[in-house]
CSV table of N, CA and C in Angstrom, one decimal:
chain,number,residue,atom,x,y,z
A,1,LEU,N,-1.8,-14.0,11.6
A,1,LEU,CA,-1.0,-14.1,12.7
A,1,LEU,C,-1.2,-12.9,13.6
A,2,ILE,N,-1.4,-13.2,14.9
A,2,ILE,CA,-1.6,-12.1,15.9
A,2,ILE,C,-0.5,-12.1,16.9
A,3,LYS,N,0.1,-11.0,17.1
A,3,LYS,CA,1.2,-10.9,18.1
A,3,LYS,C,0.7,-10.0,19.2
A,4,ILE,N,0.9,-10.4,20.5
A,4,ILE,CA,0.4,-9.6,21.6
A,4,ILE,C,1.6,-9.5,22.6
A,5,TRP,N,2.0,-8.3,22.9
A,5,TRP,CA,3.1,-8.1,23.8
A,5,TRP,C,2.5,-7.9,25.2
A,6,LEU,N,3.0,-8.8,26.1
A,6,LEU,CA,2.4,-8.8,27.5
A,6,LEU,C,3.6,-8.7,28.5
A,7,PRO,N,4.2,-7.5,28.6
A,7,PRO,CA,5.3,-7.4,29.6
A,7,PRO,C,4.9,-7.8,31.0
A,8,ASP,N,5.8,-8.3,31.8
A,8,ASP,CA,5.6,-8.7,33.2
A,8,ASP,C,4.5,-9.7,33.3
A,9,THR,N,4.4,-10.6,32.4
A,9,THR,CA,3.4,-11.7,32.4
A,9,THR,C,4.0,-13.0,32.2
A,10,GLN,N,3.5,-14.0,32.9
A,10,GLN,CA,4.0,-15.4,32.7
A,10,GLN,C,2.9,-16.2,32.0
A,11,LEU,N,3.4,-17.2,31.3
A,11,LEU,CA,2.5,-18.0,30.4
A,11,LEU,C,1.4,-18.6,31.3
A,12,LYS,N,1.7,-19.1,32.5
A,12,LYS,CA,0.7,-19.7,33.3
A,12,LYS,C,-0.5,-18.8,33.7
A,13,ASP,N,-0.3,-17.5,33.6
A,13,ASP,CA,-1.3,-16.5,33.9
A,13,ASP,C,-2.1,-16.0,32.8
A,14,ILE,N,-1.9,-16.5,31.6
A,14,ILE,CA,-2.6,-16.1,30.4
A,14,ILE,C,-3.7,-17.1,30.0
A,15,SER,N,-4.9,-16.5,29.8
A,15,SER,CA,-6.0,-17.3,29.3
A,15,SER,C,-6.5,-16.7,27.9
A,16,VAL,N,-6.6,-17.6,27.0
A,16,VAL,CA,-7.0,-17.2,25.6
A,16,VAL,C,-8.2,-18.0,25.2
A,17,ASP,N,-9.2,-17.3,24.7
A,17,ASP,CA,-10.4,-18.0,24.1
A,17,ASP,C,-10.5,-17.5,22.7
A,18,VAL,N,-10.8,-18.4,21.7
A,18,VAL,CA,-10.9,-18.0,20.3
A,18,VAL,C,-12.3,-18.4,19.9
A,19,LEU,N,-13.1,-17.4,19.4
A,19,LEU,CA,-14.4,-17.7,18.8
A,19,LEU,C,-14.2,-17.5,17.3
A,20,GLU,N,-15.1,-17.8,16.5
A,20,GLU,CA,-14.9,-17.8,15.0
A,20,GLU,C,-14.7,-16.3,14.5
A,21,ASP,N,-15.1,-15.3,15.3
A,21,ASP,CA,-15.0,-14.0,14.9
A,21,ASP,C,-14.4,-13.0,15.9
A,22,ARG,N,-13.8,-13.6,17.0
A,22,ARG,CA,-13.3,-12.8,18.1
A,22,ARG,C,-12.2,-13.5,18.8
A,23,LEU,N,-11.2,-12.8,19.4
A,23,LEU,CA,-10.2,-13.3,20.2
A,23,LEU,C,-10.3,-12.6,21.6
A,24,LEU,N,-10.3,-13.4,22.7
A,24,LEU,CA,-10.4,-12.9,24.0
A,24,LEU,C,-9.2,-13.4,24.8
A,25,LEU,N,-8.5,-12.4,25.5
A,25,LEU,CA,-7.4,-12.8,26.2
A,25,LEU,C,-7.5,-12.1,27.6
A,26,GLN,N,-7.1,-12.9,28.6
A,26,GLN,CA,-7.0,-12.3,30.0
A,26,GLN,C,-5.7,-12.7,30.6
A,27,ALA,N,-5.1,-11.7,31.3
A,27,ALA,CA,-3.9,-11.9,32.1
A,27,ALA,C,-4.1,-10.9,33.3
A,28,PRO,N,-3.3,-11.1,34.3
A,28,PRO,CA,-3.5,-10.3,35.5
A,28,PRO,C,-3.5,-8.8,35.2
A,29,LYS,N,-2.7,-8.2,34.4
A,29,LYS,CA,-2.7,-6.8,34.1
A,29,LYS,C,-3.4,-6.4,32.8
A,30,TYR,N,-3.9,-7.4,32.0
A,30,TYR,CA,-4.4,-7.1,30.7
A,30,TYR,C,-5.7,-7.8,30.4
A,31,ARG,N,-6.6,-7.2,29.6
A,31,ARG,CA,-7.8,-7.7,29.1
A,31,ARG,C,-7.9,-7.3,27.6
A,32,LEU,N,-8.1,-8.3,26.8
A,32,LEU,CA,-8.2,-8.0,25.3
A,32,LEU,C,-9.4,-8.7,24.7
A,33,ASN,N,-10.2,-7.9,24.0
A,33,ASN,CA,-11.3,-8.4,23.3
A,33,ASN,C,-11.3,-7.9,21.9
A,34,VAL,N,-10.8,-8.7,20.9
A,34,VAL,CA,-10.6,-8.2,19.6
A,34,VAL,C,-11.5,-8.9,18.5
A,35,ALA,N,-12.2,-8.0,17.7
A,35,ALA,CA,-12.9,-8.6,16.6
A,35,ALA,C,-12.0,-8.9,15.5
A,36,LEU,N,-12.1,-10.1,15.0
A,36,LEU,CA,-11.2,-10.6,13.9
A,36,LEU,C,-11.8,-10.1,12.5
A,37,PRO,N,-11.0,-9.8,11.6
A,37,PRO,CA,-11.5,-9.3,10.3
A,37,PRO,C,-12.2,-10.4,9.4
A,38,HIS,N,-11.8,-11.7,9.7
A,38,HIS,CA,-12.4,-12.8,9.0
A,38,HIS,C,-12.8,-13.9,10.0
A,39,LYS,N,-13.8,-14.7,9.6
A,39,LYS,CA,-14.1,-15.9,10.5
A,39,LYS,C,-12.9,-16.8,10.4
A,40,VAL,N,-12.6,-17.4,11.6
A,40,VAL,CA,-11.5,-18.4,11.6
A,40,VAL,C,-11.9,-19.7,12.1
A,41,LYS,N,-11.1,-20.7,11.9
A,41,LYS,CA,-11.3,-22.1,12.3
A,41,LYS,C,-10.8,-22.1,13.8
A,42,LYS,N,-11.7,-21.9,14.7
A,42,LYS,CA,-11.2,-21.7,16.1
A,42,LYS,C,-10.5,-22.9,16.7
A,43,ASP,N,-10.8,-24.1,16.3
A,43,ASP,CA,-10.2,-25.3,16.9
A,43,ASP,C,-8.9,-25.7,16.2
A,44,ASP,N,-8.5,-25.0,15.2
A,44,ASP,CA,-7.3,-25.3,14.5
A,44,ASP,C,-6.1,-24.3,14.7
A,45,GLY,N,-6.3,-23.4,15.6
A,45,GLY,CA,-5.3,-22.4,15.9
A,45,GLY,C,-4.1,-22.9,16.7
A,46,LYS,N,-3.0,-22.2,16.6
A,46,LYS,CA,-1.8,-22.5,17.4
A,46,LYS,C,-1.3,-21.3,18.1
A,47,ALA,N,-0.8,-21.4,19.3
A,47,ALA,CA,-0.2,-20.3,20.0
A,47,ALA,C,1.2,-20.7,20.5
A,48,GLU,N,2.0,-19.6,20.5
A,48,GLU,CA,3.4,-19.8,20.9
A,48,GLU,C,3.8,-18.7,21.8
A,49,TRP,N,4.4,-19.0,23.0
A,49,TRP,CA,4.8,-17.9,24.0
A,49,TRP,C,6.3,-17.7,23.8
A,50,GLU,N,6.7,-16.5,23.5
A,50,GLU,CA,8.2,-16.2,23.4
A,50,GLU,C,8.5,-15.5,24.7
A,51,LYS,N,9.1,-16.2,25.7
A,51,LYS,CA,9.3,-15.8,27.0
A,51,LYS,C,10.3,-14.5,27.0
A,52,LEU,N,11.3,-14.6,26.3
A,52,LEU,CA,12.3,-13.5,26.3
A,52,LEU,C,11.7,-12.1,25.8
A,53,LYS,N,10.8,-12.3,24.9
A,53,LYS,CA,10.2,-11.1,24.3
A,53,LYS,C,8.8,-10.7,24.9
A,54,ALA,N,8.4,-11.6,25.8
A,54,ALA,CA,7.1,-11.5,26.5
A,54,ALA,C,6.0,-11.3,25.5
A,55,THR,N,6.0,-12.1,24.4
A,55,THR,CA,5.1,-12.0,23.3
A,55,THR,C,4.4,-13.3,23.1
A,56,LEU,N,3.0,-13.2,22.9
A,56,LEU,CA,2.2,-14.4,22.5
A,56,LEU,C,1.9,-14.3,21.0
A,57,LYS,N,2.3,-15.3,20.3
A,57,LYS,CA,2.0,-15.3,18.8
A,57,LYS,C,0.9,-16.4,18.6
A,58,ILE,N,-0.2,-15.9,18.0
A,58,ILE,CA,-1.4,-16.8,17.7
A,58,ILE,C,-1.6,-16.9,16.2
A,59,SER,N,-1.6,-18.1,15.7
A,59,SER,CA,-2.0,-18.3,14.3
A,59,SER,C,-3.3,-19.0,14.2
A,60,LEU,N,-4.2,-18.4,13.4
A,60,LEU,CA,-5.6,-18.9,13.2
A,60,LEU,C,-5.9,-19.0,11.7
A,61,PRO,N,-6.2,-20.2,11.3
A,61,PRO,CA,-6.5,-20.3,9.9
A,61,PRO,C,-7.9,-19.7,9.6
A,62,ILE,N,-8.0,-19.1,8.4
A,62,ILE,CA,-9.3,-18.4,8.1
A,62,ILE,C,-10.2,-19.4,7.5
A,63,GLN,N,-11.5,-19.3,7.8
A,63,GLN,CA,-12.5,-20.1,7.2
A,63,GLN,C,-12.8,-19.6,5.8
A,64,GLN,N,-12.8,-20.5,4.9
A,64,GLN,CA,-13.0,-20.1,3.5
A,64,GLN,C,-14.2,-20.9,3.0
A,65,GLU,N,-15.2,-20.1,2.5
A,65,GLU,CA,-16.4,-20.7,1.9
A,65,GLU,C,-16.1,-21.0,0.4
A,66,ARG,N,-16.4,-22.1,-0.1
A,66,ARG,CA,-16.2,-22.4,-1.5
A,66,ARG,C,-17.6,-22.7,-2.1
A,67,LYS,N,-17.8,-22.1,-3.3
A,67,LYS,CA,-19.0,-22.3,-4.0
A,67,LYS,C,-18.6,-22.9,-5.4
A,68,TYR,N,-19.1,-24.1,-5.6
A,68,TYR,CA,-18.8,-24.8,-6.9
A,68,TYR,C,-19.9,-24.5,-7.9
A,69,ILE,N,-19.5,-24.3,-9.1
A,69,ILE,CA,-20.4,-23.9,-10.2
A,69,ILE,C,-20.5,-25.0,-11.2
A,70,LYS,N,-21.6,-25.2,-11.8
A,70,LYS,CA,-21.8,-26.1,-12.9
A,70,LYS,C,-22.0,-25.4,-14.2
A,71,ASN,N,-22.4,-24.2,-14.2
A,71,ASN,CA,-22.7,-23.5,-15.4
A,71,ASN,C,-22.0,-22.1,-15.3
A,72,ILE,N,-21.0,-21.9,-16.2
A,72,ILE,CA,-20.2,-20.7,-16.2
A,72,ILE,C,-21.1,-19.4,-16.4
A,73,GLY,N,-22.2,-19.6,-17.2
A,73,GLY,CA,-23.1,-18.4,-17.4
A,73,GLY,C,-23.7,-18.0,-16.1
A,74,GLU,N,-24.1,-18.9,-15.3
A,74,GLU,CA,-24.7,-18.6,-14.0
A,74,GLU,C,-23.7,-17.9,-13.1
A,75,ALA,N,-22.5,-18.4,-13.1
A,75,ALA,CA,-21.4,-17.8,-12.3
A,75,ALA,C,-21.1,-16.3,-12.7
A,76,LEU,N,-21.2,-16.1,-14.0
A,76,LEU,CA,-20.9,-14.7,-14.5
A,76,LEU,C,-22.0,-13.7,-14.1
A,77,SER,N,-23.2,-14.2,-14.0
A,77,SER,CA,-24.3,-13.3,-13.7
A,77,SER,C,-24.5,-13.2,-12.2
A,78,ASP,N,-23.8,-14.0,-11.4
A,78,ASP,CA,-24.0,-14.0,-9.9
A,78,ASP,C,-23.0,-12.9,-9.3
A,79,PRO,N,-23.5,-11.8,-8.7
A,79,PRO,CA,-22.6,-10.8,-8.2
A,79,PRO,C,-21.6,-11.3,-7.2
A,80,ASP,N,-22.0,-12.3,-6.4
A,80,ASP,CA,-21.1,-12.8,-5.3
A,80,ASP,C,-19.9,-13.5,-5.9
A,81,MET,N,-20.0,-14.0,-7.1
A,81,MET,CA,-18.9,-14.8,-7.7
A,81,MET,C,-17.9,-13.8,-8.4
A,82,ARG,N,-18.3,-12.6,-8.6
A,82,ARG,CA,-17.4,-11.7,-9.4
A,82,ARG,C,-16.5,-10.9,-8.4
A,83,ARG,N,-16.4,-11.2,-7.2
A,83,ARG,CA,-15.5,-10.5,-6.3
A,83,ARG,C,-14.1,-10.8,-6.5
């Protein structure tokens, strides 16, 4: 969840672009370019404007890679699987 406080801004003046690793926001008084800590599913996000608080809330689901194993011995010897 990302919360962005944008005082003196109206919803119609806000532009948001979400890439899988970055959030870009433009408004008349503000520019924001934020690197996200995890890759996200950019097309599955949701945004909500709280007019009284002048806050934009953006929810972005994280991309999760899954690796399926067939042999437990191989998984135990794979350093990526032991995280």
